[in-house]
Amino acid sequence: MEFCPKCGGLLVPVKEKETVYLVCRKCGHKRKAKKKTSYKVVTTVTSDKKTRTGVIEEEVKISEERLAEERELLREYYEIFLETMAEQETESE
Ligand SMILES: [Zn+2]
């Protein structure tokens, strides 16, 4: 979560076209968001404005879990890949 440099309010990620902005809900301060995986969440969230804050936190948590899962899968895949490479090397000798 990021906070407004002007008033310290919570900056809410809002997606406009392909760009994600962080918008202050208190004073309306707006700036471009840095590219972070957690902000991808915004797309699913903006449709429901009432429960927005709650949903964001939940979705971010989920996406972090997914990232961890993906990283784990990637590591497994990579290990298999390396094993296959090693096997191929020994076979060719
Ligand atoms: Zn503000």
GROMACS .gro file of N, CA, C and O and ligand atoms in nm:
model
  373
    1MET      N    1   0.084  -0.120   0.000
    1MET     CA    2   0.000   0.000   0.000
    1MET      C    3   0.087   0.126   0.000
    1MET      O    4   0.189   0.130   0.066
    2GLU      N    5   0.041   0.226  -0.075
    2GLU     CA    6   0.116   0.351  -0.078
    2GLU      C    7   0.026   0.466  -0.033
    2GLU      O    8  -0.096   0.459  -0.045
    3PHE      N    9   0.089   0.570   0.015
    3PHE     CA   10   0.012   0.680   0.071
    3PHE      C   11   0.041   0.812   0.000
    3PHE      O   12   0.147   0.831  -0.057
    4CYS      N   13  -0.058   0.899   0.004
    4CYS     CA   14  -0.051   1.027  -0.064
    4CYS      C   15   0.058   1.116  -0.003
    4CYS      O   16   0.063   1.134   0.117
    5PRO      N   17   0.147   1.171  -0.087
    5PRO     CA   18   0.251   1.260  -0.037
    5PRO      C   19   0.197   1.394   0.012
    5PRO      O   20   0.262   1.466   0.086
    6LYS      N   21   0.075   1.428  -0.031
    6LYS     CA   22   0.016   1.557   0.007
    6LYS      C   23  -0.058   1.549   0.140
    6LYS      O   24  -0.037   1.629   0.230
    7CYS      N   25  -0.149   1.451   0.151
    7CYS     CA   26  -0.234   1.446   0.270
    7CYS      C   27  -0.220   1.317   0.350
    7CYS      O   28  -0.276   1.303   0.457
    8GLY      N   29  -0.142   1.225   0.299
    8GLY     CA   30  -0.121   1.101   0.373
    8GLY      C   31  -0.234   1.001   0.360
    8GLY      O   32  -0.235   0.899   0.429
    9GLY      N   33  -0.329   1.032   0.273
    9GLY     CA   34  -0.440   0.939   0.251
    9GLY      C   35  -0.395   0.816   0.173
    9GLY      O   36  -0.289   0.814   0.113
   10LEU      N   37  -0.479   0.714   0.178
   10LEU     CA   38  -0.446   0.591   0.109
   10LEU      C   39  -0.459   0.608  -0.042
   10LEU      O   40  -0.558   0.660  -0.091
   11LEU      N   41  -0.356   0.566  -0.115
   11LEU     CA   42  -0.362   0.572  -0.261
   11LEU      C   43  -0.421   0.442  -0.313
   11LEU      O   44  -0.373   0.334  -0.284
   12VAL      N   45  -0.526   0.458  -0.391
   12VAL     CA   46  -0.596   0.342  -0.445
   12VAL      C   47  -0.558   0.324  -0.591
   12VAL      O   48  -0.568   0.417  -0.670
   13PRO      N   49  -0.512   0.206  -0.628
   13PRO     CA   50  -0.477   0.183  -0.769
   13PRO      C   51  -0.601   0.181  -0.858
   13PRO      O   52  -0.698   0.111  -0.831
   14VAL      N   53  -0.597   0.262  -0.964
   14VAL     CA   54  -0.709   0.267  -1.058
   14VAL      C   55  -0.653   0.246  -1.198
   14VAL      O   56  -0.555   0.310  -1.238
   15LYS      N   57  -0.713   0.158  -1.273
   15LYS     CA   58  -0.664   0.131  -1.407
   15LYS      C   59  -0.741   0.212  -1.511
   15LYS      O   60  -0.863   0.209  -1.514
   16GLU      N   61  -0.666   0.288  -1.591
   16GLU     CA   62  -0.727   0.360  -1.702
   16GLU      C   63  -0.658   0.314  -1.830
   16GLU      O   64  -0.538   0.331  -1.847
   17LYS      N   65  -0.737   0.256  -1.919
   17LYS     CA   66  -0.681   0.193  -2.039
   17LYS      C   67  -0.572   0.094  -1.998
   17LYS      O   68  -0.599   0.000  -1.927
   18GLU      N   69  -0.448   0.117  -2.040
   18GLU     CA   70  -0.343   0.021  -2.005
   18GLU      C   71  -0.254   0.073  -1.891
   18GLU      O   72  -0.158   0.009  -1.855
   19THR      N   73  -0.288   0.190  -1.839
   19THR     CA   74  -0.202   0.251  -1.738
   19THR      C   75  -0.268   0.245  -1.601
   19THR      O   76  -0.387   0.271  -1.587
   20VAL      N   77  -0.189   0.211  -1.501
   20VAL     CA   78  -0.241   0.208  -1.365
   20VAL      C   79  -0.197   0.334  -1.292
   20VAL      O   80  -0.079   0.369  -1.291
   21TYR      N   81  -0.294   0.401  -1.233
   21TYR     CA   82  -0.266   0.520  -1.154
   21TYR      C   83  -0.294   0.493  -1.008
   21TYR      O   84  -0.379   0.410  -0.975
   22LEU      N   85  -0.221   0.566  -0.923
   22LEU     CA   86  -0.254   0.563  -0.781
   22LEU      C   87  -0.329   0.692  -0.749
   22LEU      O   88  -0.277   0.800  -0.771
   23VAL      N   89  -0.451   0.678  -0.701
   23VAL     CA   90  -0.534   0.794  -0.677
   23VAL      C   91  -0.564   0.806  -0.528
   23VAL      O   92  -0.603   0.709  -0.463
   24CYS      N   93  -0.547   0.930  -0.477
   24CYS     CA   94  -0.578   0.956  -0.337
   24CYS      C   95  -0.729   0.975  -0.323
   24CYS      O   96  -0.790   1.053  -0.396
   25ARG      N   97  -0.786   0.904  -0.229
   25ARG     CA   98  -0.931   0.912  -0.211
   25ARG      C   99  -0.970   1.037  -0.133
   25ARG      O  100  -1.085   1.077  -0.132
   26LYS      N  101  -0.874   1.097  -0.065
   26LYS     CA  102  -0.905   1.216   0.015
   26LYS      C  103  -0.899   1.343  -0.069
   26LYS      O  104  -0.993   1.421  -0.073
   27CYS      N  105  -0.785   1.366  -0.137
   27CYS     CA  106  -0.766   1.494  -0.207
   27CYS      C  107  -0.764   1.479  -0.359
   27CYS      O  108  -0.760   1.577  -0.432
   28GLY      N  109  -0.766   1.357  -0.408
   28GLY     CA  110  -0.771   1.337  -0.552
   28GLY      C  111  -0.635   1.339  -0.619
   28GLY      O  112  -0.625   1.336  -0.741
   29HIS      N  113  -0.529   1.347  -0.541
   29HIS     CA  114  -0.394   1.344  -0.596
   29HIS      C  115  -0.375   1.215  -0.676
   29HIS      O  116  -0.412   1.108  -0.634
   30LYS      N  117  -0.314   1.232  -0.793
   30LYS     CA  118  -0.305   1.117  -0.884
   30LYS      C  119  -0.166   1.108  -0.943
   30LYS      O  120  -0.107   1.207  -0.985
   31ARG      N  121  -0.111   0.988  -0.943
   31ARG     CA  122   0.017   0.970  -1.011
   31ARG      C  123   0.024   0.830  -1.070
   31ARG      O  124  -0.047   0.739  -1.029
   32LYS      N  125   0.111   0.815  -1.166
   32LYS     CA  126   0.128   0.685  -1.231
   32LYS      C  127   0.187   0.586  -1.133
   32LYS      O  128   0.280   0.618  -1.058
   33ALA      N  129   0.134   0.467  -1.135
   33ALA     CA  130   0.186   0.363  -1.048
   33ALA      C  131   0.309   0.300  -1.112
   33ALA      O  132   0.318   0.289  -1.234
   34LYS      N  133   0.401   0.262  -1.027
   34LYS     CA  134   0.514   0.185  -1.076
   34LYS      C  135   0.464   0.046  -1.112
   34LYS      O  136   0.367  -0.002  -1.054
   35LYS      N  137   0.531  -0.016  -1.203
   35LYS     CA  138   0.487  -0.150  -1.243
   35LYS      C  139   0.519  -0.251  -1.133
   35LYS      O  140   0.633  -0.286  -1.108
   36LYS      N  141   0.413  -0.292  -1.069
   36LYS     CA  142   0.428  -0.394  -0.965
   36LYS      C  143   0.321  -0.499  -0.989
   36LYS      O  144   0.211  -0.467  -1.032
   37THR      N  145   0.352  -0.619  -0.958
   37THR     CA  146   0.258  -0.728  -0.983
   37THR      C  147   0.127  -0.708  -0.907
   37THR      O  148   0.022  -0.741  -0.957
   38SER      N  149   0.136  -0.653  -0.788
   38SER     CA  150   0.016  -0.641  -0.704
   38SER      C  151  -0.087  -0.548  -0.766
   38SER      O  152  -0.206  -0.561  -0.741
   39TYR      N  153  -0.045  -0.455  -0.850
   39TYR     CA  154  -0.138  -0.360  -0.909
   39TYR      C  155  -0.218  -0.418  -1.025
   39TYR      O  156  -0.313  -0.360  -1.069
   40LYS      N  157  -0.178  -0.533  -1.072
   40LYS     CA  158  -0.254  -0.600  -1.177
   40LYS      C  159  -0.396  -0.629  -1.130
   40LYS      O  160  -0.488  -0.639  -1.208
   41VAL      N  161  -0.408  -0.641  -1.003
   41VAL     CA  162  -0.533  -0.667  -0.934
   41VAL      C  163  -0.645  -0.571  -0.972
   41VAL      O  164  -0.760  -0.612  -0.982
   42VAL      N  165  -0.609  -0.447  -0.994
   42VAL     CA  166  -0.703  -0.338  -1.015
   42VAL      C  167  -0.817  -0.371  -1.112
   42VAL      O  168  -0.931  -0.339  -1.086
   43THR      N  169  -0.785  -0.434  -1.219
   43THR     CA  170  -0.885  -0.465  -1.322
   43THR      C  171  -1.008  -0.532  -1.267
   43THR      O  172  -1.120  -0.496  -1.300
   44THR      N  173  -0.987  -0.629  -1.180
   44THR     CA  174  -1.100  -0.704  -1.126
   44THR      C  175  -1.172  -0.625  -1.017
   44THR      O  176  -1.286  -0.654  -0.985
   45VAL      N  177  -1.105  -0.527  -0.963
   45VAL     CA  178  -1.155  -0.458  -0.845
   45VAL      C  179  -1.244  -0.338  -0.877
   45VAL      O  180  -1.345  -0.316  -0.812
   46THR      N  181  -1.209  -0.261  -0.979
   46THR     CA  182  -1.275  -0.134  -1.004
   46THR      C  183  -1.427  -0.146  -1.029
   46THR      O  184  -1.499  -0.051  -1.010
   47SER      N  185  -1.471  -0.262  -1.069
   47SER     CA  186  -1.613  -0.280  -1.097
   47SER      C  187  -1.700  -0.268  -0.972
   47SER      O  188  -1.813  -0.223  -0.977
   48ASP      N  189  -1.643  -0.306  -0.860
   48ASP     CA  190  -1.719  -0.300  -0.735
   48ASP      C  191  -1.660  -0.193  -0.643
   48ASP      O  192  -1.565  -0.218  -0.570
   49LYS      N  193  -1.714  -0.074  -0.651
   49LYS     CA  194  -1.655   0.038  -0.578
   49LYS      C  195  -1.683   0.031  -0.428
   49LYS      O  196  -1.607   0.081  -0.348
   50LYS      N  197  -1.793  -0.028  -0.390
   50LYS     CA  198  -1.831  -0.032  -0.249
   50LYS      C  199  -1.731  -0.109  -0.164
   50LYS      O  200  -1.691  -0.064  -0.058
   51THR      N  201  -1.695  -0.225  -0.211
   51THR     CA  202  -1.606  -0.310  -0.132
   51THR      C  203  -1.462  -0.304  -0.182
   51THR      O  204  -1.386  -0.395  -0.162
   52ARG      N  205  -1.429  -0.194  -0.249
   52ARG     CA  206  -1.301  -0.184  -0.319
   52ARG      C  207  -1.180  -0.210  -0.229
   52ARG      O  208  -1.100  -0.296  -0.257
   53THR      N  209  -1.172  -0.136  -0.120
   53THR     CA  210  -1.053  -0.147  -0.035
   53THR      C  211  -1.034  -0.290   0.015
   53THR      O  212  -0.925  -0.345   0.008
   54GLY      N  213  -1.143  -0.346   0.064
   54GLY     CA  214  -1.136  -0.482   0.116
   54GLY      C  215  -1.094  -0.580   0.009
   54GLY      O  216  -1.007  -0.665   0.032
   55VAL      N  217  -1.152  -0.566  -0.107
   55VAL     CA  218  -1.124  -0.657  -0.218
   55VAL      C  219  -0.978  -0.646  -0.259
   55VAL      O  220  -0.913  -0.745  -0.282
   56ILE      N  221  -0.927  -0.523  -0.265
   56ILE     CA  222  -0.787  -0.504  -0.305
   56ILE      C  223  -0.694  -0.583  -0.214
   56ILE      O  224  -0.613  -0.659  -0.260
   57GLU      N  225  -0.714  -0.568  -0.085
   57GLU     CA  226  -0.626  -0.635   0.010
   57GLU      C  227  -0.633  -0.787  -0.008
   57GLU      O  228  -0.534  -0.856  -0.006
   58GLU      N  229  -0.755  -0.834  -0.025
   58GLU     CA  230  -0.776  -0.977  -0.043
   58GLU      C  231  -0.708  -1.026  -0.172
   58GLU      O  232  -0.636  -1.123  -0.171
   59GLU      N  233  -0.733  -0.952  -0.279
   59GLU     CA  234  -0.681  -0.992  -0.410
   59GLU      C  235  -0.529  -0.989  -0.411
   59GLU      O  236  -0.466  -1.075  -0.467
   60VAL      N  237  -0.472  -0.889  -0.346
   60VAL     CA  238  -0.326  -0.879  -0.340
   60VAL      C  239  -0.269  -1.000  -0.269
   60VAL      O  240  -0.172  -1.059  -0.312
   61LYS      N  241  -0.336  -1.037  -0.160
   61LYS     CA  242  -0.291  -1.154  -0.084
   61LYS      C  243  -0.293  -1.276  -0.175
   61LYS      O  244  -0.200  -1.353  -0.179
   62ILE      N  245  -0.401  -1.292  -0.247
   62ILE     CA  246  -0.416  -1.407  -0.337
   62ILE      C  247  -0.307  -1.406  -0.443
   62ILE      O  248  -0.243  -1.505  -0.468
   63SER      N  249  -0.285  -1.288  -0.502
   63SER     CA  250  -0.187  -1.281  -0.611
   63SER      C  251  -0.046  -1.309  -0.558
   63SER      O  252   0.037  -1.364  -0.628
   64GLU      N  253  -0.019  -1.270  -0.434
   64GLU     CA  254   0.110  -1.301  -0.375
   64GLU      C  255   0.125  -1.451  -0.355
   64GLU      O  256   0.230  -1.508  -0.378
   65GLU      N  257   0.017  -1.513  -0.313
   65GLU     CA  258   0.019  -1.658  -0.296
   65GLU      C  259   0.040  -1.726  -0.430
   65GLU      O  260   0.115  -1.821  -0.442
   66ARG      N  261  -0.028  -1.674  -0.530
   66ARG     CA  262  -0.014  -1.730  -0.665
   66ARG      C  263   0.129  -1.716  -0.715
   66ARG      O  264   0.185  -1.806  -0.774
   67LEU      N  265   0.188  -1.599  -0.689
   67LEU     CA  266   0.325  -1.575  -0.729
   67LEU      C  267   0.419  -1.677  -0.666
   67LEU      O  268   0.505  -1.732  -0.732
   68ALA      N  269   0.397  -1.702  -0.538
   68ALA     CA  270   0.478  -1.799  -0.466
   68ALA      C  271   0.460  -1.938  -0.527
   68ALA      O  272   0.557  -2.011  -0.545
   69GLU      N  273   0.337  -1.969  -0.560
   69GLU     CA  274   0.308  -2.097  -0.623
   69GLU      C  275   0.377  -2.108  -0.758
   69GLU      O  276   0.438  -2.209  -0.790
   70GLU      N  277   0.365  -2.001  -0.834
   70GLU     CA  278   0.426  -2.000  -0.967
   70GLU      C  279   0.577  -2.013  -0.959
   70GLU      O  280   0.639  -2.083  -1.037
   71ARG      N  281   0.633  -1.944  -0.860
   71ARG     CA  282   0.777  -1.950  -0.841
   71ARG      C  283   0.820  -2.093  -0.808
   71ARG      O  284   0.919  -2.144  -0.857
   72GLU      N  285   0.738  -2.156  -0.725
   72GLU     CA  286   0.764  -2.295  -0.684
   72GLU      C  287   0.758  -2.387  -0.806
   72GLU      O  288   0.846  -2.468  -0.829
   73LEU      N  289   0.654  -2.368  -0.885
   73LEU     CA  290   0.636  -2.448  -1.007
   73LEU      C  291   0.754  -2.428  -1.102
   73LEU      O  292   0.807  -2.522  -1.158
   74LEU      N  293   0.793  -2.303  -1.116
   74LEU     CA  294   0.902  -2.268  -1.206
   74LEU      C  295   1.031  -2.335  -1.160
   74LEU      O  296   1.108  -2.386  -1.240
   75ARG      N  297   1.052  -2.335  -1.029
   75ARG     CA  298   1.172  -2.396  -0.973
   75ARG      C  299   1.172  -2.546  -1.000
   75ARG      O  300   1.272  -2.604  -1.040
   76GLU      N  301   1.056  -2.607  -0.979
   76GLU     CA  302   1.042  -2.750  -1.005
   76GLU      C  303   1.071  -2.779  -1.152
   76GLU      O  304   1.144  -2.870  -1.185
   77TYR      N  305   1.011  -2.699  -1.236
   77TYR     CA  306   1.029  -2.714  -1.380
   77TYR      C  307   1.177  -2.701  -1.416
   77TYR      O  308   1.231  -2.777  -1.493
   78TYR      N  309   1.238  -2.605  -1.352
   78TYR     CA  310   1.379  -2.579  -1.379
   78TYR      C  311   1.466  -2.695  -1.334
   78TYR      O  312   1.562  -2.732  -1.400
   79GLU      N  313   1.431  -2.752  -1.221
   79GLU     CA  314   1.507  -2.867  -1.170
   79GLU      C  315   1.495  -2.985  -1.265
   79GLU      O  316   1.593  -3.052  -1.295
   80ILE      N  317   1.373  -3.008  -1.314
   80ILE     CA  318   1.350  -3.116  -1.411
   80ILE      C  319   1.432  -3.091  -1.536
   80ILE      O  320   1.498  -3.179  -1.589
   81PHE      N  321   1.429  -2.967  -1.579
   81PHE     CA  322   1.502  -2.924  -1.697
   81PHE      C  323   1.652  -2.952  -1.682
   81PHE      O  324   1.715  -3.009  -1.769
   82LEU      N  325   1.705  -2.916  -1.566
   82LEU     CA  326   1.847  -2.936  -1.541
   82LEU      C  327   1.881  -3.085  -1.535
   82LEU      O  328   1.985  -3.128  -1.583
   83GLU      N  329   1.790  -3.162  -1.476
   83GLU     CA  330   1.810  -3.307  -1.468
   83GLU      C  331   1.817  -3.366  -1.608
   83GLU      O  332   1.904  -3.447  -1.638
   84THR      N  333   1.723  -3.323  -1.691
   84THR     CA  334   1.719  -3.371  -1.829
   84THR      C  335   1.848  -3.337  -1.902
   84THR      O  336   1.905  -3.419  -1.973
   85MET      N  337   1.894  -3.215  -1.880
   85MET     CA  338   2.018  -3.171  -1.941
   85MET      C  339   2.135  -3.259  -1.898
   85MET      O  340   2.217  -3.301  -1.977
   86ALA      N  341   2.141  -3.287  -1.768
   86ALA     CA  342   2.249  -3.368  -1.712
   86ALA      C  343   2.245  -3.508  -1.771
   86ALA      O  344   2.348  -3.567  -1.805
   87GLU      N  345   2.123  -3.563  -1.784
   87GLU     CA  346   2.106  -3.696  -1.841
   87GLU      C  347   2.157  -3.700  -1.985
   87GLU      O  348   2.227  -3.791  -2.025
   88GLN      N  349   2.117  -3.598  -2.058
   88GLN     CA  350   2.157  -3.591  -2.198
   88GLN      C  351   2.309  -3.582  -2.212
   88GLN      O  352   2.369  -3.640  -2.300
   89GLU      N  353   2.370  -3.510  -2.120
   89GLU     CA  354   2.515  -3.494  -2.123
   89GLU      C  355   2.586  -3.627  -2.100
   89GLU      O  356   2.679  -3.662  -2.170
   90THR      N  357   2.537  -3.700  -1.999
   90THR     CA  358   2.601  -3.828  -1.967
   90THR      C  359   2.580  -3.929  -2.080
   90THR      O  360   2.665  -4.012  -2.106
   91GLU      N  361   2.464  -3.918  -2.146
   91GLU     CA  362   2.435  -4.011  -2.255
   91GLU      C  363   2.531  -3.989  -2.374
   91GLU      O  364   2.575  -4.082  -2.437
   92SER      N  365   2.560  -3.864  -2.399
   92SER     CA  366   2.642  -3.832  -2.515
   92SER      C  367   2.790  -3.869  -2.495
   92SER      O  368   2.864  -3.878  -2.590
   93GLU      N  369   2.826  -3.887  -2.369
   93GLU     CA  370   2.968  -3.918  -2.345
   93GLU      C  371   3.003  -4.065  -2.371
   93GLU      O  372   2.919  -4.150  -2.357
   94ZN      ZN  373  -0.418   1.315  -0.083
   0.00000   0.00000   0.00000
